[in-house]
Amino acid sequence: MSDQGTTRRGTNRRDVLEKLSIGSVTGGLAAVLGQRDIVHPVEARSVSDRSVFEFDETVDPNETFPQSVASGGPTESGVILWTRLSTEAADSDRPMGVQVAADDEFEAIVYEGTVPAERISSAHDNTVSVDLDGRLESNRFYFYRFIYDGVATRTGRCRTLPAPDESPDSLSVAVLTCQDYQNGYYGAYHHVAAEDVDFVVHLGDFVYESADGSYTAPNAGIADGRDFDLPSGEPLAESLADFRTLYRTYKRDELLQDGLERHTFVYGWDDHEVGNNRYWNYETGAPVLPDKNGGGQPSVATEFTANGIQAWIEYTPVRVEFDGSESTLHDQLELWRTVRFGDLLDLAVTDERLYRDGPPCEDGRRIFCTDEEAQGRTMLGSEQKRDFKRWVSESDAIWTVWANEVLTMPLTIGDGSNQVELFLDSWDGFQHERKELMQHVADADPQNFVALTGDLHASLAGYVKSGYGEIDRNQTDERVGIELMTPSVTSVNAADVVDFPGDWDEEALAHLAEKENEQLEFSNFHRHGYAVVEFSRDECTFTVYEVDKETNSRDAERTKLVQYSSPDGSTALYERDTRSDR
């Protein structure tokens, strides 16, 4: 699943600095993670005692499996299945059974095995991941369950990828991002569970590191019933126990469980899985967490980041590479990967946090600051950037799709010397690298290039270009693809945090954004929900759904907000449905 290629490291200054600096502070983050018992998905053993599959159908599984089940990391011949035992239920001498069937009644079981007792450990917070790669047939839905001490989980559904030589007529994905638990409720996940989609792509911020409402809207406070405390007593997660508490809390939500049980996910991450606006300091060889106490101190930020990464790996069924024996973090942990859906779609997932330089214009000057244009600034890092370029050049699918954390298109106000980039945490803060990458897309000329994007808590549709005049104001730029941004599930958007004047309604804000940014076809900064993107052999269709985040119920209202399509071989976007007038 990972596009490893040949030896990728060159000898430029950035490569040398990456190698030397990452381990420079108290052994570095690589040393901290390398010393830990990081959980890896297990291959279940063959069955020797069938009593492990016996269970009482009348027993509620919630006390034994409080976080239910989930699946992710699909391949053409398997998936990773995930669950967690409660502390009270875990028994160090008892194995766990896992069954996979072609039907939800488990009359046609296609695989069963046992997870040995020694692989169920408090050292991993009793999380269990089972890798079925090589066990299943391609391009199929399956049903699965875990069984432990006479109790079975609720039934989950998973899906394998089409084989590379298969030619699906179509494939659809739900796209999710930014779901702060304290900002609302997960009705969107219940609706996603009911969607007839093949997979879910999650673009990051699955959890937020806060327990004190740090990221809630002004004057709104924490949503009812969403209070919880971290073991450390701190407002933002620091310890491993803190980060595990976040995942345990989020994944106990029944509406969230609806979506996780029903679909197989392809996961990326963003900043809040560790800390807001995190980045890498190549001079100190350590991460920086600007919002956390001590987050600017290399040793402190290193420990916090290691804790966040470990919990993410434990609680996320994701197919990433981790090798604790490597000497640098960027060799130990590789989130970058490509996922192939037959000849229809080739998806790349990038890591846009672990390699990125710090923010430009740190003193707050934006109108006259040009740091964001600096040639040496990187978001992807040199090695991942080479992988990205190779992937674009070699992709021969109808749709070349980038699972992209932060906005690629510029979002600015004003013009000329008075132009201001509104979000320098996005690709606007890395303009030279953006131009380099998008010019490579233009040169490689894949059949169709689509960026699926999250992070901004808005829904947008627009055009990816080889440049936007940011480096050379007189340059002529071309469209190379389209960008489709999904709204946040719950996390605050512009309408939540800005007290707009009375005549600045939803349409007025969208009109201003689109007037100031010609690359935008559609924008909405007021609504929460999710998107569904369908890829056929003829077109790509992007549908945004608003879901009421104020209702903690499966009855939360869902409304189609907008729908756009883009034909095969085109970089044009066409609106299909009238925008909501709400």
Coordinates of C-alpha atoms in Angstrom, one line a residue:
M1 CA 0.0 0.0 0.0
S2 CA 2.9 2.4 0.5
D3 CA 4.7 3.7 -2.6
Q4 CA 8.2 3.0 -1.4
G5 CA 10.1 3.2 -4.6
T6 CA 13.9 3.0 -4.6
T7 CA 16.2 4.8 -2.2
R8 CA 14.7 8.3 -2.0
R9 CA 17.1 10.4 0.0
G10 CA 19.3 12.8 -1.9
T11 CA 22.2 14.9 -0.6
N12 CA 20.7 18.4 -0.5
R13 CA 20.9 20.5 2.6
R14 CA 17.3 19.8 3.6
D15 CA 18.0 16.0 3.6
V16 CA 21.2 16.4 5.6
L17 CA 19.5 18.6 8.1
E18 CA 16.6 16.2 8.4
K19 CA 19.0 13.3 9.2
L20 CA 21.2 15.2 11.6
S21 CA 18.7 17.4 13.5
I22 CA 15.9 15.0 14.2
G23 CA 17.9 13.1 16.7
S24 CA 19.7 16.1 18.3
V25 CA 17.5 16.8 21.3
T26 CA 17.7 14.2 24.1
G27 CA 17.7 11.5 21.5
G28 CA 14.9 13.1 19.6
L29 CA 11.3 12.0 19.0
A30 CA 12.6 9.0 17.1
A31 CA 14.4 7.8 20.3
V32 CA 11.4 8.4 22.5
L33 CA 9.0 6.5 20.1
G34 CA 11.6 3.8 19.5
Q35 CA 11.8 3.0 23.2
R36 CA 8.1 2.4 23.4
D37 CA 6.0 -0.7 22.8
I38 CA 4.1 0.6 19.8
V39 CA 1.2 -1.7 18.9
H40 CA 1.2 -3.3 15.5
P41 CA -1.8 -5.1 13.9
V42 CA -1.7 -8.8 14.6
E43 CA -2.4 -11.7 12.3
A44 CA -5.0 -13.8 14.1
R45 CA -3.9 -17.4 14.8
S46 CA -5.6 -20.5 13.5
V47 CA -8.4 -21.9 15.8
S48 CA -7.5 -24.7 18.2
D49 CA -10.3 -24.2 20.7
R50 CA -13.7 -23.3 19.2
S51 CA -15.1 -22.3 22.6
V52 CA -13.6 -18.9 21.9
F53 CA -16.5 -18.3 19.4
E54 CA -19.3 -19.1 21.9
F55 CA -21.3 -16.1 23.1
D56 CA -24.7 -15.2 24.6
E57 CA -26.7 -13.2 22.1
T58 CA -28.7 -11.5 24.9
V59 CA -25.7 -9.8 26.5
D60 CA -25.2 -6.1 25.7
P61 CA -21.7 -5.7 24.4
N62 CA -21.2 -2.1 25.6
E63 CA -19.7 -3.0 28.9
T64 CA -17.1 -5.4 27.3
F65 CA -16.5 -3.4 24.1
P66 CA -17.4 0.2 25.0
Q67 CA -15.8 1.6 21.8
S68 CA -17.5 -1.0 19.6
V69 CA -15.6 -1.8 16.3
A70 CA -14.0 -0.1 13.3
S71 CA -12.2 -1.0 10.1
G72 CA -9.6 0.7 8.0
G73 CA -6.4 0.2 5.9
P74 CA -8.1 -1.6 3.0
T75 CA -6.2 -3.6 0.5
E76 CA -7.4 -5.7 -2.4
S77 CA -7.2 -8.8 -0.1
G78 CA -8.0 -7.5 3.4
V79 CA -8.6 -4.8 5.9
I80 CA -7.5 -4.0 9.5
L81 CA -10.3 -4.7 12.0
W82 CA -10.2 -2.8 15.4
T83 CA -11.8 -3.0 18.8
R84 CA -11.1 -2.4 22.4
L85 CA -11.8 -4.2 25.6
S86 CA -12.8 -2.3 28.7
T87 CA -10.3 -2.5 31.6
E88 CA -12.8 -4.4 33.7
A89 CA -13.4 -7.0 31.0
A90 CA -9.8 -7.7 30.1
D91 CA -8.3 -10.9 31.3
S92 CA -4.6 -11.6 30.8
D93 CA -5.2 -15.3 30.2
R94 CA -8.1 -15.2 27.7
P95 CA -7.8 -15.0 23.9
M96 CA -10.2 -13.2 21.6
G97 CA -12.1 -14.6 18.6
V98 CA -12.6 -12.8 15.3
Q99 CA -15.0 -13.9 12.6
V100 CA -15.6 -12.6 9.1
A101 CA -18.5 -13.6 6.9
A102 CA -20.1 -12.9 3.6
D103 CA -23.5 -12.2 5.3
D104 CA -24.6 -10.4 8.4
E105 CA -26.1 -13.5 9.9
F106 CA -22.6 -15.2 9.8
E107 CA -24.0 -18.2 7.9
A108 CA -21.2 -18.0 5.3
I109 CA -18.1 -17.5 7.4
V110 CA -15.0 -16.9 5.3
Y111 CA -12.4 -16.4 8.0
E112 CA -12.0 -16.9 11.7
G113 CA -9.1 -16.8 14.0
T114 CA -8.0 -16.0 17.5
V115 CA -6.0 -13.1 19.0
P116 CA -3.7 -14.6 21.7
A117 CA -4.1 -13.3 25.2
E118 CA -0.6 -11.9 25.3
R119 CA -1.5 -9.5 22.5
I120 CA -4.4 -8.0 24.5
S121 CA -2.6 -5.8 27.0
S122 CA -3.0 -2.7 29.2
A123 CA 0.3 -1.6 27.6
H124 CA -1.8 -0.9 24.5
D125 CA -4.9 0.2 26.5
N126 CA -6.5 -3.1 25.6
T127 CA -6.9 -2.1 21.9
V128 CA -6.8 -4.9 19.4
S129 CA -6.1 -4.5 15.6
V130 CA -6.2 -7.6 13.4
D131 CA -4.8 -7.4 9.9
L132 CA -6.6 -9.6 7.3
D133 CA -4.4 -8.7 4.3
G134 CA -4.2 -11.7 2.1
R135 CA -7.3 -13.3 3.6
L136 CA -10.2 -11.9 1.6
E137 CA -11.4 -11.4 -1.9
S138 CA -11.1 -8.1 -3.7
N139 CA -13.9 -5.5 -4.2
R140 CA -16.3 -7.0 -1.7
F141 CA -18.2 -6.1 1.4
Y142 CA -17.8 -8.4 4.5
F143 CA -19.3 -8.5 8.0
Y144 CA -17.2 -9.1 11.1
R145 CA -17.3 -9.4 14.9
F146 CA -15.0 -9.9 17.8
I147 CA -15.9 -12.4 20.6
Y148 CA -14.5 -12.3 24.1
D149 CA -15.5 -14.2 27.2
G150 CA -18.9 -15.1 25.9
V151 CA -19.7 -11.6 24.6
A152 CA -19.8 -10.6 20.9
T153 CA -19.4 -7.1 19.6
R154 CA -22.0 -5.5 17.4
T155 CA -21.6 -6.5 13.8
G156 CA -19.3 -4.4 11.7
R157 CA -19.2 -4.1 7.9
C158 CA -15.9 -3.8 6.0
R159 CA -14.8 -3.6 2.4
T160 CA -11.8 -4.6 0.3
L161 CA -10.4 -2.6 -2.6
P162 CA -10.9 -3.5 -6.2
A163 CA -7.8 -5.2 -7.6
P164 CA -5.5 -3.0 -9.8
D165 CA -6.7 -4.8 -13.0
E166 CA -10.4 -4.4 -12.2
S167 CA -12.4 -1.7 -13.9
P168 CA -15.2 -0.4 -11.5
D169 CA -18.0 1.5 -13.2
S170 CA -18.0 3.9 -10.2
L171 CA -16.8 4.4 -6.7
S172 CA -18.1 6.7 -4.0
V173 CA -16.5 8.0 -0.8
A174 CA -17.8 10.0 2.1
V175 CA -15.4 12.7 3.2
L176 CA -15.1 13.8 6.8
T177 CA -13.0 16.2 8.9
C178 CA -12.8 18.2 12.1
Q179 CA -15.1 16.8 14.7
D180 CA -14.4 18.5 18.0
Y181 CA -16.4 16.5 20.6
Q182 CA -17.2 19.5 22.7
N183 CA -18.6 21.6 19.8
G184 CA -21.6 19.5 19.0
Y185 CA -23.0 16.1 18.2
Y186 CA -22.3 13.4 15.6
G187 CA -25.6 13.2 13.7
A188 CA -23.5 13.4 10.6
Y189 CA -22.0 10.0 11.3
H190 CA -25.4 8.4 11.6
H191 CA -26.2 9.8 8.1
V192 CA -22.9 8.7 6.8
A193 CA -23.7 5.2 8.0
A194 CA -26.8 5.2 5.9
E195 CA -25.0 6.5 2.8
D196 CA -24.5 4.0 0.0
V197 CA -20.8 4.7 -0.3
D198 CA -17.9 2.3 -0.8
F199 CA -15.4 3.9 1.7
V200 CA -14.9 6.9 4.0
V201 CA -11.9 9.2 3.7
H202 CA -11.1 11.0 6.9
L203 CA -8.8 14.0 6.4
G204 CA -7.9 14.5 10.1
D205 CA -8.8 16.2 13.4
F206 CA -10.6 13.0 14.4
V207 CA -10.0 14.1 18.0
Y208 CA -9.2 17.5 19.5
E209 CA -6.6 17.7 22.2
S210 CA -8.8 19.9 24.5
A211 CA -11.0 19.0 27.4
D212 CA -11.9 22.6 28.5
G213 CA -13.7 23.8 25.5
S214 CA -10.6 25.6 24.1
Y215 CA -11.9 25.4 20.6
T216 CA -15.6 26.1 21.2
A217 CA -17.4 29.2 19.9
P218 CA -17.3 32.4 21.9
N219 CA -20.2 32.5 24.4
A220 CA -21.4 29.1 23.4
G221 CA -19.4 26.9 25.8
I222 CA -19.2 23.1 25.8
A223 CA -22.2 21.3 24.3
D224 CA -24.5 19.7 26.9
G225 CA -23.1 16.3 28.1
R226 CA -19.8 16.8 26.5
D227 CA -17.8 17.6 29.6
F228 CA -14.9 15.4 30.5
D229 CA -11.6 15.7 32.3
L230 CA -8.1 14.5 31.4
P231 CA -6.1 12.4 33.9
S232 CA -3.4 15.1 34.0
G233 CA -5.9 17.7 35.0
E234 CA -4.6 19.9 32.2
P235 CA -6.9 21.7 29.7
L236 CA -4.9 20.2 26.7
A237 CA -3.7 16.6 26.4
E238 CA -0.1 16.0 27.4
S239 CA 0.3 12.5 28.8
L240 CA -0.3 9.2 27.1
A241 CA -3.2 8.7 29.5
D242 CA -4.6 12.0 28.3
F243 CA -4.6 11.2 24.7
R244 CA -6.0 7.7 25.3
T245 CA -8.8 9.4 27.3
L246 CA -9.7 11.5 24.2
Y247 CA -10.1 8.5 22.0
R248 CA -12.0 6.5 24.6
T249 CA -14.4 9.4 25.0
Y250 CA -14.9 10.1 21.4
K251 CA -15.4 6.5 20.4
R252 CA -18.0 5.8 23.0
D253 CA -20.4 8.1 21.2
E254 CA -23.1 6.0 19.7
L255 CA -23.6 8.1 16.6
L256 CA -19.9 8.0 15.8
Q257 CA -20.0 4.3 16.3
D258 CA -22.8 4.1 13.7
G259 CA -20.4 5.3 11.0
L260 CA -17.4 3.4 12.2
E261 CA -19.3 0.1 12.3
R262 CA -20.7 0.5 8.8
H263 CA -17.8 1.7 6.6
T264 CA -14.1 1.1 6.1
F265 CA -12.0 4.2 6.5
V266 CA -8.9 5.6 4.9
Y267 CA -7.4 7.8 7.5
G268 CA -5.1 10.9 7.4
W269 CA -4.3 13.2 10.3
D270 CA -4.1 16.9 10.9
D271 CA -2.8 18.9 13.8
H272 CA -5.3 18.4 16.6
E273 CA -4.4 14.7 17.0
V274 CA -1.4 16.1 18.8
G275 CA -1.6 19.9 19.1
N276 CA -3.0 22.9 17.3
N277 CA -0.8 24.3 14.5
R278 CA 2.0 21.9 15.2
Y279 CA 5.1 22.0 13.1
W280 CA 8.7 20.8 12.9
N281 CA 11.7 22.9 13.9
Y282 CA 14.6 21.6 11.7
E283 CA 17.2 23.6 13.7
T284 CA 16.4 21.9 17.0
G285 CA 15.3 18.6 15.5
A286 CA 12.0 18.7 17.5
P287 CA 8.3 19.4 17.0
V288 CA 6.8 22.6 18.2
L289 CA 3.3 22.8 19.8
P290 CA 2.5 26.6 19.9
D291 CA -0.7 26.3 22.0
K292 CA 0.6 24.0 24.8
N293 CA 2.5 24.9 28.0
G294 CA 6.1 24.1 27.3
G295 CA 5.2 23.3 23.6
G296 CA 8.2 25.5 22.5
Q297 CA 10.7 23.5 24.5
P298 CA 12.0 20.6 22.4
S299 CA 12.1 18.0 25.2
V300 CA 8.5 18.8 26.3
A301 CA 7.1 19.0 22.8
T302 CA 8.8 15.7 21.9
E303 CA 7.2 13.9 24.8
F304 CA 3.7 15.3 24.1
T305 CA 4.0 14.5 20.4
A306 CA 5.2 10.9 21.1
N307 CA 2.1 10.4 23.4
G308 CA -0.2 11.7 20.7
I309 CA 1.3 9.6 18.0
Q310 CA 1.2 6.4 20.1
A311 CA -2.5 6.9 21.0
W312 CA -3.4 7.6 17.4
I313 CA -1.7 4.4 16.3
E314 CA -3.4 2.4 19.1
Y315 CA -6.9 3.7 18.4
T316 CA -6.9 4.0 14.6
P317 CA -7.1 1.1 12.2
V318 CA -4.7 2.6 9.7
R319 CA -2.1 1.0 7.4
V320 CA 1.0 3.1 8.1
E321 CA 4.6 2.1 8.3
F322 CA 6.3 2.2 11.8
D323 CA 9.7 0.8 12.5
G324 CA 11.1 1.8 15.9
S325 CA 14.6 0.6 15.0
E326 CA 15.1 3.5 12.5
S327 CA 17.2 6.4 13.8
T328 CA 15.1 9.3 12.6
L329 CA 11.4 9.8 13.1
H330 CA 10.7 10.4 9.5
D331 CA 12.2 7.0 8.7
Q332 CA 10.3 5.4 11.6
L333 CA 6.8 6.6 10.8
E334 CA 5.5 7.0 7.3
L335 CA 1.9 8.1 7.0
W336 CA 2.3 8.8 3.3
R337 CA 0.7 6.1 1.2
T338 CA -1.2 5.4 -2.0
V339 CA -4.4 3.5 -2.3
R340 CA -5.4 2.1 -5.7
F341 CA -9.1 1.5 -6.5
G342 CA -8.8 -0.6 -9.7
D343 CA -8.1 1.5 -12.8
L344 CA -10.7 4.1 -11.8
L345 CA -9.0 5.9 -8.9
D346 CA -5.5 6.4 -7.5
L347 CA -5.5 8.0 -4.0
A348 CA -2.5 9.5 -2.2
V349 CA -2.6 10.4 1.5
T350 CA 0.0 13.0 2.5
D351 CA 1.3 14.0 5.9
E352 CA 1.2 17.8 6.1
R353 CA 2.1 18.2 9.8
L354 CA 5.2 16.1 10.7
Y355 CA 7.5 17.7 8.2
R356 CA 6.2 21.3 7.8
D357 CA 8.2 24.3 8.7
G358 CA 6.9 26.9 11.2
P359 CA 4.5 29.6 10.2
P360 CA 5.7 32.5 8.1
C361 CA 5.4 36.1 9.3
E362 CA 5.6 35.1 12.9
D363 CA 5.4 38.7 14.1
G364 CA 1.9 39.0 12.6
R365 CA 2.8 41.2 9.7
R366 CA 0.9 40.0 6.7
I367 CA 0.4 42.8 4.2
F368 CA 4.1 43.5 3.8
C369 CA 5.4 40.0 4.8
T370 CA 6.7 37.7 2.0
D371 CA 8.0 34.9 4.1
E372 CA 5.3 32.6 2.7
E373 CA 7.0 32.9 -0.7
A374 CA 10.4 31.7 0.5
Q375 CA 11.9 29.0 -1.7
G376 CA 13.2 26.8 1.1
R377 CA 9.9 26.5 3.0
T378 CA 8.4 23.0 3.0
M379 CA 5.2 21.3 4.2
L380 CA 5.8 17.9 2.8
G381 CA 9.6 17.5 3.4
S382 CA 12.0 16.5 0.7
E383 CA 11.4 12.8 0.7
Q384 CA 7.6 12.9 0.7
K385 CA 7.6 15.6 -2.0
R386 CA 9.6 13.2 -4.2
D387 CA 7.1 10.5 -3.5
F388 CA 4.2 12.8 -4.4
K389 CA 5.8 13.8 -7.7
R390 CA 6.5 10.2 -8.6
W391 CA 3.0 9.3 -7.8
V392 CA 1.5 12.0 -10.0
S393 CA 3.9 11.1 -12.8
E394 CA 3.1 7.4 -12.7
S395 CA -0.6 7.5 -12.0
D396 CA -2.6 6.0 -14.9
A397 CA -6.0 5.9 -13.3
I398 CA -8.9 7.9 -14.6
W399 CA -9.0 9.9 -11.4
T400 CA -5.8 10.9 -9.6
V401 CA -7.0 12.0 -6.2
W402 CA -5.1 13.7 -3.4
A403 CA -6.3 13.3 0.2
N404 CA -5.0 16.7 1.3
E405 CA -5.2 18.1 4.8
V406 CA -5.2 21.9 4.2
L407 CA -6.5 24.2 1.5
T408 CA -4.4 24.2 -1.7
M409 CA -6.2 27.2 -3.4
P410 CA -5.4 30.7 -2.1
L411 CA -7.9 32.4 0.0
T412 CA -7.2 36.1 0.1
I413 CA -8.7 39.6 0.5
G414 CA -7.5 42.7 -1.3
D415 CA -5.2 42.9 -4.2
G416 CA -1.8 44.1 -5.3
S417 CA 0.4 45.2 -2.4
N418 CA -2.6 45.2 -0.1
Q419 CA -3.5 41.5 -0.7
V420 CA -3.7 39.5 2.6
E421 CA -3.6 35.7 2.8
L422 CA -6.2 34.8 5.3
F423 CA -4.9 31.3 6.3
L424 CA -1.1 31.0 6.3
D425 CA -1.5 27.6 8.0
S426 CA -2.7 26.3 4.6
W427 CA -0.7 26.1 1.4
D428 CA -0.8 29.9 1.2
G429 CA 2.0 29.7 3.7
F430 CA 4.1 27.5 1.4
Q431 CA 3.6 29.2 -1.9
H432 CA 6.9 28.2 -3.6
E433 CA 6.4 24.5 -2.8
R434 CA 2.7 24.7 -3.8
K435 CA 3.8 26.2 -7.2
E436 CA 6.5 23.5 -7.6
L437 CA 4.0 20.7 -6.9
M438 CA 1.2 22.0 -9.0
Q439 CA 3.5 22.8 -11.9
H440 CA 4.6 19.2 -11.7
V441 CA 1.0 18.1 -12.0
A442 CA 0.6 20.4 -15.0
D443 CA 3.7 18.8 -16.6
A444 CA 2.7 15.2 -15.7
D445 CA -0.8 15.9 -17.0
P446 CA -2.8 13.1 -15.3
Q447 CA -6.2 12.4 -16.9
N448 CA -8.0 14.1 -14.0
F449 CA -6.5 15.6 -10.8
V450 CA -8.7 16.2 -7.7
A451 CA -7.8 17.4 -4.3
L452 CA -10.1 16.4 -1.4
T453 CA -9.5 18.8 1.4
G454 CA -10.5 19.4 5.0
D455 CA -9.2 21.6 7.9
L456 CA -10.8 25.0 7.2
H457 CA -14.3 24.2 8.6
A458 CA -15.9 25.4 5.4
S459 CA -17.2 23.8 2.2
L460 CA -15.5 25.0 -1.0
A461 CA -15.3 24.0 -4.7
G462 CA -12.8 25.5 -7.0
Y463 CA -9.8 25.2 -9.3
V464 CA -6.2 24.0 -8.6
K465 CA -3.8 25.9 -10.8
S466 CA -0.1 25.7 -11.6
G467 CA 0.3 29.0 -9.9
Y468 CA -1.8 32.0 -8.7
G469 CA 0.6 34.8 -9.5
E470 CA 2.1 34.7 -6.0
I471 CA 5.7 34.3 -7.1
D472 CA 5.5 36.1 -10.5
R473 CA 2.6 38.5 -10.7
N474 CA 2.9 38.5 -14.5
Q475 CA 2.9 34.7 -15.0
T476 CA 0.2 32.9 -17.0
D477 CA -1.2 30.0 -15.0
E478 CA -3.3 27.1 -16.0
R479 CA -5.9 25.0 -14.3
V480 CA -4.5 21.5 -13.4
G481 CA -7.5 20.1 -11.5
I482 CA -10.2 20.8 -9.0
E483 CA -10.3 21.1 -5.2
L484 CA -13.3 19.9 -3.2
M485 CA -13.4 20.8 0.5
T486 CA -15.7 19.1 3.0
P487 CA -17.2 21.1 5.9
S488 CA -16.4 20.3 9.5
V489 CA -18.6 17.8 11.3
T490 CA -18.8 19.9 14.4
S491 CA -15.8 22.2 14.8
V492 CA -16.4 25.9 14.8
N493 CA -16.6 27.7 11.5
A494 CA -16.5 31.4 10.6
A495 CA -20.2 31.9 11.3
D496 CA -19.7 30.4 14.8
V497 CA -16.8 32.6 15.8
V498 CA -17.4 35.9 14.0
D499 CA -20.2 38.3 14.9
F500 CA -21.0 39.4 11.4
P501 CA -23.1 42.6 10.9
G502 CA -26.8 42.1 10.4
D503 CA -26.6 42.5 6.6
W504 CA -23.7 40.1 6.3
D505 CA -25.6 36.9 5.9
E506 CA -24.5 33.6 4.5
E507 CA -24.9 34.6 0.8
A508 CA -23.0 37.9 1.3
L509 CA -20.0 36.2 2.8
A510 CA -19.9 33.6 0.1
H511 CA -20.2 36.3 -2.6
L512 CA -17.3 38.3 -1.1
A513 CA -15.1 35.2 -0.9
E514 CA -15.9 34.2 -4.5
K515 CA -15.5 37.8 -5.8
E516 CA -12.0 38.2 -4.1
N517 CA -10.9 34.7 -5.2
E518 CA -11.6 33.9 -8.8
Q519 CA -10.6 30.3 -8.4
L520 CA -13.6 29.6 -6.2
E521 CA -16.9 28.4 -7.8
F522 CA -18.6 27.8 -4.5
S523 CA -18.1 28.6 -0.8
N524 CA -20.0 28.2 2.4
F525 CA -18.6 29.2 5.8
H526 CA -21.8 28.7 7.8
R527 CA -22.8 25.0 7.7
H528 CA -21.5 21.8 9.2
G529 CA -21.8 18.2 7.9
Y530 CA -20.0 16.1 5.4
A531 CA -19.5 15.5 1.7
V532 CA -19.9 12.6 -0.7
V533 CA -17.8 12.3 -3.8
E534 CA -18.7 9.9 -6.5
F535 CA -16.2 9.0 -9.3
S536 CA -17.5 7.3 -12.4
R537 CA -15.8 6.7 -15.7
D538 CA -17.5 9.8 -17.0
E539 CA -17.5 12.4 -14.2
C540 CA -16.8 13.3 -10.6
T541 CA -19.8 14.4 -8.5
F542 CA -19.4 16.4 -5.3
T543 CA -22.4 16.7 -2.9
V544 CA -22.3 18.6 0.4
Y545 CA -24.7 17.8 3.1
E546 CA -25.5 20.0 6.1
V547 CA -26.3 18.1 9.3
D548 CA -27.6 19.7 12.5
K549 CA -24.8 19.4 15.0
E550 CA -27.0 20.8 17.8
T551 CA -29.2 17.6 18.0
N552 CA -27.8 14.6 19.8
S553 CA -30.0 12.1 18.0
R554 CA -30.2 9.9 15.0
D555 CA -33.0 12.3 14.0
A556 CA -30.6 15.1 13.4
E557 CA -31.8 16.9 10.3
R558 CA -29.8 16.5 7.1
T559 CA -30.1 18.9 4.1
K560 CA -28.4 18.8 0.7
L561 CA -26.5 22.0 0.5
V562 CA -25.0 21.9 -3.0
Q563 CA -24.0 19.5 -5.7
Y564 CA -21.3 20.0 -8.4
S565 CA -20.0 17.8 -11.2
S566 CA -16.8 17.8 -13.2
P567 CA -16.6 15.8 -16.5
D568 CA -13.8 13.4 -17.2
G569 CA -11.0 15.2 -19.0
S570 CA -12.1 18.6 -17.8
T571 CA -11.1 21.1 -15.1
A572 CA -14.6 22.7 -15.1
L573 CA -17.1 22.6 -12.3
Y574 CA -20.9 22.7 -13.0
E575 CA -23.5 23.3 -10.4
R576 CA -26.3 20.7 -10.5
D577 CA -28.6 21.7 -7.7
T578 CA -29.7 25.1 -6.6
R579 CA -27.9 26.1 -3.4
S580 CA -29.9 26.0 -0.2
D581 CA -31.6 29.3 0.5
R582 CA -31.1 28.9 4.2

